[in-house]
mmCIF file of C-alpha atoms in Angstrom:
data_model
loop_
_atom_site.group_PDB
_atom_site.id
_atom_site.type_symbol
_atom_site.label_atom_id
_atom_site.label_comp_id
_atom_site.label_asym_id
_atom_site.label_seq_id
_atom_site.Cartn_x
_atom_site.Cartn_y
_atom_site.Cartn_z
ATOM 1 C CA UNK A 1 0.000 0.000 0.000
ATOM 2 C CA UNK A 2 1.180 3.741 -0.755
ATOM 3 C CA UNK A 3 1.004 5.758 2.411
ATOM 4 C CA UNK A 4 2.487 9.853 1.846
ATOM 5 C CA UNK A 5 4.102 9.043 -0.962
ATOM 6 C CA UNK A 6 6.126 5.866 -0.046
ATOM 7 C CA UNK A 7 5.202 2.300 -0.216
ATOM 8 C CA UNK A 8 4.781 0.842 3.038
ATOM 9 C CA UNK A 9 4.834 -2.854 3.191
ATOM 10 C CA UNK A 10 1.772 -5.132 5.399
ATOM 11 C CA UNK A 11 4.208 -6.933 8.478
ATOM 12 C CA UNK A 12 0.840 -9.128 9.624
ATOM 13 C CA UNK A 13 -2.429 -9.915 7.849
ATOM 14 C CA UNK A 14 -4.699 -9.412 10.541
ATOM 15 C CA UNK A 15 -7.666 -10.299 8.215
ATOM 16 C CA UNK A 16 -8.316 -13.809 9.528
ATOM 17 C CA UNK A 17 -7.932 -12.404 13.193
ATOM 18 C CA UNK A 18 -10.592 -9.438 12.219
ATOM 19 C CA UNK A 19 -13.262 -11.818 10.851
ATOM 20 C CA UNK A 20 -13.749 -13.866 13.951
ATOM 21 C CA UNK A 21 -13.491 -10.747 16.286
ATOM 22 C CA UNK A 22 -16.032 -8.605 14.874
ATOM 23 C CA UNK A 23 -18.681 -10.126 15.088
ATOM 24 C CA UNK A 24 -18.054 -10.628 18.568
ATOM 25 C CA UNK A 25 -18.255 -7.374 19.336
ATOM 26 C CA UNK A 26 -21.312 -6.954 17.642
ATOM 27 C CA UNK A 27 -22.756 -9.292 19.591
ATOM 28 C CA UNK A 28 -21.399 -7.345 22.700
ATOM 29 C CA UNK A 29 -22.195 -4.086 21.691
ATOM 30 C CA UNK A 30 -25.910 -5.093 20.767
ATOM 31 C CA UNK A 31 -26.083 -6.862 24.372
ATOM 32 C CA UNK A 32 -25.469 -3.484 26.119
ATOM 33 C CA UNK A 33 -21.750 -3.993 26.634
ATOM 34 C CA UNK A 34 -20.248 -1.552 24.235
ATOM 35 C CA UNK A 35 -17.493 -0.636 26.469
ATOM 36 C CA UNK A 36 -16.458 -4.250 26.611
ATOM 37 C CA UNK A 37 -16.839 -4.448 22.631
ATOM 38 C CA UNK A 38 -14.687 -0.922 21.973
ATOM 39 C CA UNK A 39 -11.918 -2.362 24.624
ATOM 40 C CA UNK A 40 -11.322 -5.338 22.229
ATOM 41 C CA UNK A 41 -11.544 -3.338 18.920
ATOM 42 C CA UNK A 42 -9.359 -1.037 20.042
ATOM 43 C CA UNK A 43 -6.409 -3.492 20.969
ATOM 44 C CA UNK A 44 -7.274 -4.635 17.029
ATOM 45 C CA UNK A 45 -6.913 -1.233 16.026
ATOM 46 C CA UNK A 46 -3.548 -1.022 17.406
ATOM 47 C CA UNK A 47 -2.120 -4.020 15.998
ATOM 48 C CA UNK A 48 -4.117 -3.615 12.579
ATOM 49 C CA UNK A 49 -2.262 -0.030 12.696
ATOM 50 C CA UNK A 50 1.226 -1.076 14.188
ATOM 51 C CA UNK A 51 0.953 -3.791 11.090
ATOM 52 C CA UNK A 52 0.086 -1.277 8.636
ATOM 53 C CA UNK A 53 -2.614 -3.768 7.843
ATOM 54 C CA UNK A 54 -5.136 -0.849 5.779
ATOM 55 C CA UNK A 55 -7.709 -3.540 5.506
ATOM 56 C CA UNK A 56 -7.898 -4.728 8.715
ATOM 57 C CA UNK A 57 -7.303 -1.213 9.963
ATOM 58 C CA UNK A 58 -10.195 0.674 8.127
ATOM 59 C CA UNK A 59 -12.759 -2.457 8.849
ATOM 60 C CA UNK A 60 -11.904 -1.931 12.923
ATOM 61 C CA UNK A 61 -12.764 2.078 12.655
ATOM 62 C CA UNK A 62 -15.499 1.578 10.607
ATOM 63 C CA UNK A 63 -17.050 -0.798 13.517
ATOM 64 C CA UNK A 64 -16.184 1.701 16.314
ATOM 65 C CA UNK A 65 -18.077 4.112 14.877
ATOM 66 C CA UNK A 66 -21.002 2.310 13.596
ATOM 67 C CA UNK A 67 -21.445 0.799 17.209
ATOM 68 C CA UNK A 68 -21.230 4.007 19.325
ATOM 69 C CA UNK A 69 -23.663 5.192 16.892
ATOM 70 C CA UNK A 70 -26.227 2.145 16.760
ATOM 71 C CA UNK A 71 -25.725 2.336 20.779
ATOM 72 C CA UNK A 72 -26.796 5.949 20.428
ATOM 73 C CA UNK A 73 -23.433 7.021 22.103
ATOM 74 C CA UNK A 74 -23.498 10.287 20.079
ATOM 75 C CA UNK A 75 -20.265 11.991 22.912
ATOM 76 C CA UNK A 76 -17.998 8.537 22.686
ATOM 77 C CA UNK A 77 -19.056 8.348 18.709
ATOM 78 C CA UNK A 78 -17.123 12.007 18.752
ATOM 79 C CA UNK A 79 -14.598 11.290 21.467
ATOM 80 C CA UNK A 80 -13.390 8.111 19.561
ATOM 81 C CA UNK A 81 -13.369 9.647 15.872
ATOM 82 C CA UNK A 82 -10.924 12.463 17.227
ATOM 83 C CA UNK A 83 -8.536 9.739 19.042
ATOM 84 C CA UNK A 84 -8.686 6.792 16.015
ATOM 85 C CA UNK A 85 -7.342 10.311 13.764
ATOM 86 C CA UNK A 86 -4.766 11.409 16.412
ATOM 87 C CA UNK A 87 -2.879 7.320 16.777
ATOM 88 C CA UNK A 88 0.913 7.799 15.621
ATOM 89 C CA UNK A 89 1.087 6.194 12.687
ATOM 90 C CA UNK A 90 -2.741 6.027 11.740
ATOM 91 C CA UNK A 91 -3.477 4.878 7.857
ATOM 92 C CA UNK A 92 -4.841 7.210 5.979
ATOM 93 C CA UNK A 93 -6.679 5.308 4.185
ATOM 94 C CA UNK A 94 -8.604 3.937 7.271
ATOM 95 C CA UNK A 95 -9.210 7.394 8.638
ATOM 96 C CA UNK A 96 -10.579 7.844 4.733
ATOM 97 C CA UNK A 97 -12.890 5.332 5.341
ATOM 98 C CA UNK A 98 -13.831 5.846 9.055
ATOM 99 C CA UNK A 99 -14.627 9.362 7.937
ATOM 100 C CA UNK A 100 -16.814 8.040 4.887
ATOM 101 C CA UNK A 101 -18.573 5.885 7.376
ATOM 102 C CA UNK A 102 -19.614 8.634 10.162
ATOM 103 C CA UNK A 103 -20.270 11.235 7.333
ATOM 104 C CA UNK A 104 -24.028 9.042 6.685
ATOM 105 C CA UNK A 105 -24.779 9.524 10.389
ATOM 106 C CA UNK A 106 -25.230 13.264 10.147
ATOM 107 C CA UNK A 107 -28.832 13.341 9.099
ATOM 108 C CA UNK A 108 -29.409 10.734 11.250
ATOM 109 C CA UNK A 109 -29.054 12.754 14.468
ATOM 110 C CA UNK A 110 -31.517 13.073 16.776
ATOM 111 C CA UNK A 111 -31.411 16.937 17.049
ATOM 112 C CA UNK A 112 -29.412 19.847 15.846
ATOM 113 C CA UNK A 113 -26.942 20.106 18.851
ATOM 114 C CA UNK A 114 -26.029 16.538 17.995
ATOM 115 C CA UNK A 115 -25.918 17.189 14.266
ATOM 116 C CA UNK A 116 -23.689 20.041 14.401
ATOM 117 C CA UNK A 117 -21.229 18.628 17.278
ATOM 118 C CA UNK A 118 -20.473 15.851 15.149
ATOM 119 C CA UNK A 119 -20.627 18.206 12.204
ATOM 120 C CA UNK A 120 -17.744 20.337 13.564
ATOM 121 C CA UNK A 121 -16.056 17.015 15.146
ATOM 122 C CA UNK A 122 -15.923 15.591 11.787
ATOM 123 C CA UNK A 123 -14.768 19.100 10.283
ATOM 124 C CA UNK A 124 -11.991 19.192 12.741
ATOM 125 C CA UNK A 125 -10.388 16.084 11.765
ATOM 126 C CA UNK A 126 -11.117 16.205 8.328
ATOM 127 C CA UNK A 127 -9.016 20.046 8.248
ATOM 128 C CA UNK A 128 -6.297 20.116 6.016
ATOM 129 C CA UNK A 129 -6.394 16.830 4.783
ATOM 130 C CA UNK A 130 -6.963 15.927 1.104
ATOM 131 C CA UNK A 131 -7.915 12.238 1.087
ATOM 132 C CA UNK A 132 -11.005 14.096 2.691
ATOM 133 C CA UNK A 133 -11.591 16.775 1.084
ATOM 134 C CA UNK A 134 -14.245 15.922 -0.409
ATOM 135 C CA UNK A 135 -16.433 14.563 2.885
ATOM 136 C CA UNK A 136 -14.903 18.099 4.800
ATOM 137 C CA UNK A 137 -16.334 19.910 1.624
ATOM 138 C CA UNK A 138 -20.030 18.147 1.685
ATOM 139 C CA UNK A 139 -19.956 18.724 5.727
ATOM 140 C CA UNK A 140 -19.523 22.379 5.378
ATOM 141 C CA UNK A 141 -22.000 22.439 2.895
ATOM 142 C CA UNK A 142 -24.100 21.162 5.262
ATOM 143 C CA UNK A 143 -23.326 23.837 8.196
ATOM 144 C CA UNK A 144 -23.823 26.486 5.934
ATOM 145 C CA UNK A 145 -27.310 25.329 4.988
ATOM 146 C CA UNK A 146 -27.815 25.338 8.623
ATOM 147 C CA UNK A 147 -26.588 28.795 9.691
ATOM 148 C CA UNK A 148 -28.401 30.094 6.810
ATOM 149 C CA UNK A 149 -31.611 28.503 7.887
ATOM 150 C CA UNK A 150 -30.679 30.079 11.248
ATOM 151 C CA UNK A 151 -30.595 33.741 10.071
ATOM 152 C CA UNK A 152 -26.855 34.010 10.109
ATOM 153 C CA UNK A 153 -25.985 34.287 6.449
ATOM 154 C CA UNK A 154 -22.954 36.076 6.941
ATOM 155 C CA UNK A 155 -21.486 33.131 8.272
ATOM 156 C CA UNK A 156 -22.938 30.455 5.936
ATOM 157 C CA UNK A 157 -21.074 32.318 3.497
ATOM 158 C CA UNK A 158 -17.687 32.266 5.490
ATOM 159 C CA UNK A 159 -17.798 28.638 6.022
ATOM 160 C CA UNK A 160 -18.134 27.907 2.452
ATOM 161 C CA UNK A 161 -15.600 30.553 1.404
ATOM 162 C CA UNK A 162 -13.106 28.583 2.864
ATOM 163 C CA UNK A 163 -12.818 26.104 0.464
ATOM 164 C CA UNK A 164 -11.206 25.600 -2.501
ATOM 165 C CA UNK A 165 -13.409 23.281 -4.549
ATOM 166 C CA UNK A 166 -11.827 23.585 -7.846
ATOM 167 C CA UNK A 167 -8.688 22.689 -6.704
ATOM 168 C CA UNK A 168 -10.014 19.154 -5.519
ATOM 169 C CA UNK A 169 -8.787 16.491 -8.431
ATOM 170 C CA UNK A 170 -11.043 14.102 -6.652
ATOM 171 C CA UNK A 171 -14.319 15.707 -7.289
ATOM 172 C CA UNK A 172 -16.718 15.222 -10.094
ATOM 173 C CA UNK A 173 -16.873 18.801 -12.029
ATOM 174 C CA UNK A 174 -20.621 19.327 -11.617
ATOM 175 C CA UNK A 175 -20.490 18.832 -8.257
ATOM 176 C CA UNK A 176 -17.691 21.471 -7.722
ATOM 177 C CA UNK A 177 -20.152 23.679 -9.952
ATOM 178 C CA UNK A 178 -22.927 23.074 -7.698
ATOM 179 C CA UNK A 179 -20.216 24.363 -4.342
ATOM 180 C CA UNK A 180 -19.181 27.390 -6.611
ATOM 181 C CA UNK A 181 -22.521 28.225 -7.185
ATOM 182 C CA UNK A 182 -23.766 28.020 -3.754
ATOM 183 C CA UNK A 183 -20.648 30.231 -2.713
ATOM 184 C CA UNK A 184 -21.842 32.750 -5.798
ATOM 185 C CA UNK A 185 -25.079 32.758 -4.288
ATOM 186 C CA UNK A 186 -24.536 33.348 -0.329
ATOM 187 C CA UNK A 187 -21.823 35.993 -0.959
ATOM 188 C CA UNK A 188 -24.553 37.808 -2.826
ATOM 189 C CA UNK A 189 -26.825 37.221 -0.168
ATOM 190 C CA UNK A 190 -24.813 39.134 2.321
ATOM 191 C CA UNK A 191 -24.045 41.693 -0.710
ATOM 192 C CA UNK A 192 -20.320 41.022 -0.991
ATOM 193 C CA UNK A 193 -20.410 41.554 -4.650
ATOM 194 C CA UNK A 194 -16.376 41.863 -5.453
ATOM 195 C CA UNK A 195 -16.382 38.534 -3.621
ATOM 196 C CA UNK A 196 -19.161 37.029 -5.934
ATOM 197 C CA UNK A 197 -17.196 38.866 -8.912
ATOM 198 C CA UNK A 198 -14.207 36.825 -8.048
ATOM 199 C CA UNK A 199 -16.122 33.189 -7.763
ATOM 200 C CA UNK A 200 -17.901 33.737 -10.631
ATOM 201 C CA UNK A 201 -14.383 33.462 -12.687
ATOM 202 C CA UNK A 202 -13.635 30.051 -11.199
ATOM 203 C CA UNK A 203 -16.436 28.684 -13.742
ATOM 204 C CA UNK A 204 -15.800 28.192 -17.372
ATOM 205 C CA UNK A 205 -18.519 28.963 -19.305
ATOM 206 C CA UNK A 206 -17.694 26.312 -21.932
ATOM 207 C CA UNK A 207 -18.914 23.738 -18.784
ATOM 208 C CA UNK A 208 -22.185 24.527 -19.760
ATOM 209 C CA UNK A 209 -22.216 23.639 -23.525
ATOM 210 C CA UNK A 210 -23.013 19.761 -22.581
ATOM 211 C CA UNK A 211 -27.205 19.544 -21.754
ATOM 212 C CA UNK A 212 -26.510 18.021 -18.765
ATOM 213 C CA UNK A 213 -25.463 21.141 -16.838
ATOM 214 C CA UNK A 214 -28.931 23.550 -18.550
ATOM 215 C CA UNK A 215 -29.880 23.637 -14.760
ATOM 216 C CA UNK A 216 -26.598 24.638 -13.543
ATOM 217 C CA UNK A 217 -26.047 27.203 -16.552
ATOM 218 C CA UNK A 218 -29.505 28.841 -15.788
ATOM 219 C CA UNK A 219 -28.269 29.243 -12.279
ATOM 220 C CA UNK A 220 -24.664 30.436 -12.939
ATOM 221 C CA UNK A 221 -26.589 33.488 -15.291
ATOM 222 C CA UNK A 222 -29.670 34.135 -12.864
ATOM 223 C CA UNK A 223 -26.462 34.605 -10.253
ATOM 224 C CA UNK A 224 -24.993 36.884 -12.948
ATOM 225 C CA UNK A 225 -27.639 39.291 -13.754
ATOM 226 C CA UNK A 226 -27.800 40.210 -9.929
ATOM 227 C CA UNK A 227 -24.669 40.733 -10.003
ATOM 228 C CA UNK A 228 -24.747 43.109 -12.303
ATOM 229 C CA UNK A 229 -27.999 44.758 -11.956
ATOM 230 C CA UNK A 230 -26.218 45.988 -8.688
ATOM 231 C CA UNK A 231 -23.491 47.999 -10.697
ATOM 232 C CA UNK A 232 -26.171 49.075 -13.479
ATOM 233 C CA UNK A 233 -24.380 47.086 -15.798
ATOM 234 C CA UNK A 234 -27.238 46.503 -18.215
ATOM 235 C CA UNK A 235 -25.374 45.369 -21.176
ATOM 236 C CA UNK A 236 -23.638 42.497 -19.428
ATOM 237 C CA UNK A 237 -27.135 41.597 -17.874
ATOM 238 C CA UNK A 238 -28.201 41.639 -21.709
ATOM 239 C CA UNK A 239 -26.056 38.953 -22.262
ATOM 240 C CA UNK A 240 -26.575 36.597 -19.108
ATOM 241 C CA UNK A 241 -30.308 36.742 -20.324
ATOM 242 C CA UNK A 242 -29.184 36.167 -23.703
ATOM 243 C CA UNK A 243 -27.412 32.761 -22.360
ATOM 244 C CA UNK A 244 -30.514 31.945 -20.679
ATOM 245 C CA UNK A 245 -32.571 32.752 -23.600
ATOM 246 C CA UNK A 246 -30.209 30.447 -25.476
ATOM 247 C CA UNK A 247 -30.878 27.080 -23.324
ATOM 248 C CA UNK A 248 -33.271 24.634 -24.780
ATOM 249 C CA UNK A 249 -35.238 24.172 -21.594
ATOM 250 C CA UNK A 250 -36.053 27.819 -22.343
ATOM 251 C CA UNK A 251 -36.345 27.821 -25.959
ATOM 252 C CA UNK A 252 -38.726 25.182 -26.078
ATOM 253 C CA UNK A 253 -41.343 27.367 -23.099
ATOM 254 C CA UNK A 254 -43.315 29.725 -24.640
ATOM 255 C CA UNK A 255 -44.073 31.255 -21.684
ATOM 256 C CA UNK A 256 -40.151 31.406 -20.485
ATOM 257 C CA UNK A 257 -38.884 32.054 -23.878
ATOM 258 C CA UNK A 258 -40.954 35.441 -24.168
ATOM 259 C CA UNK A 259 -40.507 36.517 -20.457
ATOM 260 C CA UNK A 260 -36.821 36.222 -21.204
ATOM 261 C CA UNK A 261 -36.877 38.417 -24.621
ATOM 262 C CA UNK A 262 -38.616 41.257 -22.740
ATOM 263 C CA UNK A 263 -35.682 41.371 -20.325
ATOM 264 C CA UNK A 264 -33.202 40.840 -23.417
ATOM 265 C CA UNK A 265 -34.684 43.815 -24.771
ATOM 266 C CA UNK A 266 -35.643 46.364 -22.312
ATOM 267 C CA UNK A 267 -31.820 45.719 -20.729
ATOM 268 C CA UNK A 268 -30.368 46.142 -24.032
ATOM 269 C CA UNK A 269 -32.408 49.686 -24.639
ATOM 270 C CA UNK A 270 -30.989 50.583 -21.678
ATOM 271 C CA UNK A 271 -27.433 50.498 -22.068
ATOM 272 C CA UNK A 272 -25.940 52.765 -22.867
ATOM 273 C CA UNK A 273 -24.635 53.535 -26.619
ATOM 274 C CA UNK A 274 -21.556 52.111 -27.764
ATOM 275 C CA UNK A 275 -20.430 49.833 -30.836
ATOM 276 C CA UNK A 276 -21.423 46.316 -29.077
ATOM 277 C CA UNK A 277 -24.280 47.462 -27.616
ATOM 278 C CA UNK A 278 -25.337 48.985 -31.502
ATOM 279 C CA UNK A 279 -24.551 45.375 -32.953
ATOM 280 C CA UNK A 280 -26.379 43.768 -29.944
ATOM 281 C CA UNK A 281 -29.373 45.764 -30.329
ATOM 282 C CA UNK A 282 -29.607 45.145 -34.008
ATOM 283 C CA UNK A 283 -29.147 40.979 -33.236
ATOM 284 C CA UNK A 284 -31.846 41.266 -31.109
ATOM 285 C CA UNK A 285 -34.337 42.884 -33.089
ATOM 286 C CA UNK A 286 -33.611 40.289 -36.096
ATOM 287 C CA UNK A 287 -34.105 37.535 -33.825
ATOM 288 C CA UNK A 288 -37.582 35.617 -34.735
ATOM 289 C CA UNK A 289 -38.841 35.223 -31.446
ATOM 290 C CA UNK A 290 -40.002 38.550 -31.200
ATOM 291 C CA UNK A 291 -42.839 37.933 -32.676
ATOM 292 C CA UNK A 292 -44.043 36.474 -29.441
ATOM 293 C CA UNK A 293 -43.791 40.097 -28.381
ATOM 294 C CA UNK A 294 -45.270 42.642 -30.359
ATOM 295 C CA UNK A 295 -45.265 45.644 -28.182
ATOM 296 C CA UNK A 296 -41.625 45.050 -27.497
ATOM 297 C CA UNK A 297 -40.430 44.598 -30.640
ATOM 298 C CA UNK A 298 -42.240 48.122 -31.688
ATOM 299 C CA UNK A 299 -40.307 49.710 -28.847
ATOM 300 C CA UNK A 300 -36.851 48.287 -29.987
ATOM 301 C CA UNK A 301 -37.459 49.609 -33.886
ATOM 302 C CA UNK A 302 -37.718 53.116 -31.915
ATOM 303 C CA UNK A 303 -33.683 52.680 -31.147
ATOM 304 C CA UNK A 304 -33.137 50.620 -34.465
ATOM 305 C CA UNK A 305 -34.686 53.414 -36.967
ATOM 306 C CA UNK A 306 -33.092 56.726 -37.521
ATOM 307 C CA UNK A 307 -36.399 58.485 -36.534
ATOM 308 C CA UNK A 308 -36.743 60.711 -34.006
ATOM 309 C CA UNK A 309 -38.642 59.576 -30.921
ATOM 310 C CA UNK A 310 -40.130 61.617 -28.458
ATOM 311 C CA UNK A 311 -40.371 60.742 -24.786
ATOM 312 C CA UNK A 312 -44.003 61.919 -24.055
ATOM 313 C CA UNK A 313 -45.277 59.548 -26.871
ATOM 314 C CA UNK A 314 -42.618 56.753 -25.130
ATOM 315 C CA UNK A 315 -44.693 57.265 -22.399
ATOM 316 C CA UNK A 316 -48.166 57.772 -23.639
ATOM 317 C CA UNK A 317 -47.974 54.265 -25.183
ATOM 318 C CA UNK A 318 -45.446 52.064 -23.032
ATOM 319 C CA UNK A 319 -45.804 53.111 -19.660
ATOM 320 C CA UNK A 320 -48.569 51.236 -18.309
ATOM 321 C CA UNK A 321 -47.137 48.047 -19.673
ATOM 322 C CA UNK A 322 -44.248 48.019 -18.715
ATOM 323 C CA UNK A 323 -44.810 49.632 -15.119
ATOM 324 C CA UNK A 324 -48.246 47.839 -14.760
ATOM 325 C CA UNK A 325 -48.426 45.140 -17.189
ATOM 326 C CA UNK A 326 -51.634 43.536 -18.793
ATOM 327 C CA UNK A 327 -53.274 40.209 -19.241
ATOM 328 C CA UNK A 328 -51.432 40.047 -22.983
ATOM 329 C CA UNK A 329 -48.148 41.270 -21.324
ATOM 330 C CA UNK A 330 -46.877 39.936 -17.638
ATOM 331 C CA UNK A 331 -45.202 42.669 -16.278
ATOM 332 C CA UNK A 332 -41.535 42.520 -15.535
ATOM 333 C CA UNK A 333 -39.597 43.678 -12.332
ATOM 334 C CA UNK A 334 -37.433 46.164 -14.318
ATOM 335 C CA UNK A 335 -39.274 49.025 -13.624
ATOM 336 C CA UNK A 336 -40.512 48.124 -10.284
ATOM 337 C CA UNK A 337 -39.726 49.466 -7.069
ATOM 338 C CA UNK A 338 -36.581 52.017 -6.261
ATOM 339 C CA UNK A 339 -34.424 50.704 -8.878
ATOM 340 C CA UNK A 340 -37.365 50.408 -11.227
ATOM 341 C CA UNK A 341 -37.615 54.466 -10.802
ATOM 342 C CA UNK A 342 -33.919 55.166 -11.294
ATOM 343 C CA UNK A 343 -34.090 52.701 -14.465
ATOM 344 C CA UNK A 344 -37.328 54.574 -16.045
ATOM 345 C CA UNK A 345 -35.067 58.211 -15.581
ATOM 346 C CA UNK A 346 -32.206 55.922 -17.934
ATOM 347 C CA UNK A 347 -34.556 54.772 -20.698
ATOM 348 C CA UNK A 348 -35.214 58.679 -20.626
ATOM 349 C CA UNK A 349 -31.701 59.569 -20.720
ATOM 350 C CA UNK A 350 -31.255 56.659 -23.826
ATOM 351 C CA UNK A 351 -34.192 58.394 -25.442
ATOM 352 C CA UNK A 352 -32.258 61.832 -25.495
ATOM 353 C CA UNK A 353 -28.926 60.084 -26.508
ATOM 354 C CA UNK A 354 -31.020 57.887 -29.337
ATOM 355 C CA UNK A 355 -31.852 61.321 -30.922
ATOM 356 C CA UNK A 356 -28.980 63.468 -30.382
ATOM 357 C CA UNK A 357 -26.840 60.597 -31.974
ATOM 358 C CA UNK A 358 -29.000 61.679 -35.059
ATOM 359 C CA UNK A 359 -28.045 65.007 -34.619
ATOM 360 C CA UNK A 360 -31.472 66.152 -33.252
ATOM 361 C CA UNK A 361 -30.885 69.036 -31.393
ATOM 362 C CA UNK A 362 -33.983 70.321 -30.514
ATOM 363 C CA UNK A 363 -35.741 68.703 -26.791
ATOM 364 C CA UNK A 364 -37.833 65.441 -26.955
ATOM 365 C CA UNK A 365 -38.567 65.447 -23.631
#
């Protein structure tokens, strides 16, 4: 067996010696003398160990822990996980397993004290250890669904800041996806945007070519456009709708596809005028599903036409659908609330640039 880089060679094969003493002590345990039962394993443990016998070795800490928990020992199952870890010359391997093995008794506890003490017992021995990184990454996970349901999201987010996920060559890509994304999503939710800027680079967006990841893509963008709909960065929102417009689960909703368009399009008015946002606007008004929207597509041939538009007819004819909406149109949040006011002032101000980039000088207000 390979232990830190160097093979180290089995001295005894405890295996025979392990099958007849096992299920002795399952017998023991399950008679009410667990004490008696953990006595015995551990002398195995210590031989299995001093014998660098993995097998034997992970089989023994896998039993301690299974019997402190079937005997509802919840304090020795944590006292013994932290001493089995601690034994000079413990196998990492059987640590991996033991580890493995207590991991499925978290949902199993019998309240949330016990739940998070052998959360944070299982955290502590798993710290800084990358056979398992992946169980310490999952248990975090965990406690931050917990503090969050708790009220403390602040802290949800610190505990999974703290880990690296894409570093881990040991986890399945979608799954580290699924950690990034949660980390995108709780560092909003405590408003730390230049720390959501900063995840959000960790994902490729090629990952989400394959159909398999749709879900995960329509989260990663969702995550996006709050992100920048806090620094008014409508263009880029644009194009995280755009993506999300672009997914077949999307495509193939009538209902989704046209709620999406009307965000594509009233974000794209309101950027602000430069060369990508001019070939962006165009792209949008060519595309052929806005024909699902009618009154939308009339309001983006205002900014694609070199006529001059006046605001007071913008508003004699738009206003109540897109502030209000109607049973033909759903209304949208973009113009709702606080930020719905300041963004109703910037379709004005895009109005004025629209026709002063035709060299109308006169006021359309």
């Amino acid at each position: 067996m390979v232990e830190e880089g160097r093979i180290v060679k089995m001295e005894v094969d405890y295996s025979t010696t392990v099958d007849e003493k096992l299920p002795e002590c399952e017998k023991l345990a399950k008679s009410g003398k667990l004490n008696e039962a953990l006595e015995i394993l551990m002398q195995m443990e210590k031989q299995t160990r001093l014998a660098s016998d993995m097998i034997s070795t992970s089989r023994v800490l896998v039993v301690i822990v299974r019997l402190c928990f079937e005997s509802k020992e919840w304090d020795l199952l944590n006292e013994n996980i932290i001493a089995l870890t601690k034994r000079r010359s413990q196998l990492k391997q059987a640590v991996a397993k033991m580890v493995q093995e207590a991991y499925t008794f978290v949902e199993k506890a019998p309240d949330k004290p016990t739940m998070l003490k052998l959360i944070e017992t299982l955290r502590t021995v798993t710290a800084g250890k990358i056979y398992v990184e992946i169980e310490r990454a999952r248990l975090s996970k965990k406690l931050a669904e917990i503090k969050e349901q708790e009220g403390d999201v602040a802290e949800a987010a610190n505990v999974l800041q703290e880990l690296q996920v894409e570093t881990y060559g040991s986890m399945e890509k979608t799954e580290k996806v699924d950690f990034i994304l949660e980390q995108m999503r709780l560092c909003l939710a405590k408003q730390d945007y230049v720390r959501t800027q900063i995840i959000s680079k960790k994902i490729n967006a090629k990952f989400f070519e394959d159909e398999s990841t749709h879900d995960q893509k329509l989260k990663y963008y969702q995550l996006m456009v709050q992100l920048d709909l806090h620094e008014n960065s409508y263009l880029s929102v644009c194009r995280h709708y755009y993506a999300i417009y672009d997914t077949p689960k999307v495509r193939n909703d009538p209902e989704k596809l046209k709620e999406t368009l009307k965000r594509i399009v009233l974000y794209i008015i309101l950027a602000p005028f430069n060369n990508e946002q001019s070939d962006f606007l165009h792209r949008v008004a060519a595309d052929k599903g806005m024909e699902h929207i009618p009154l939308f597509r009339e309001l983006l041939e205002h900014f694609t036409t070199k006529e001059i538009i006046r605001w007071t007819e913008i508003g004699t004819k738009y206003e109540a659908e897109l502030k209000q909406g109607s049973a033909v149109n759903l209304v949208t949040e973009v113009f709702q609330g606080e930020d719905g006011k300041r963004r109703w002032q910037d379709l004005k101000n895009r109005v004025v640039e629209h026709v002063s980039l035709l060299g109308w000088t006169e006021p359309v207000l």
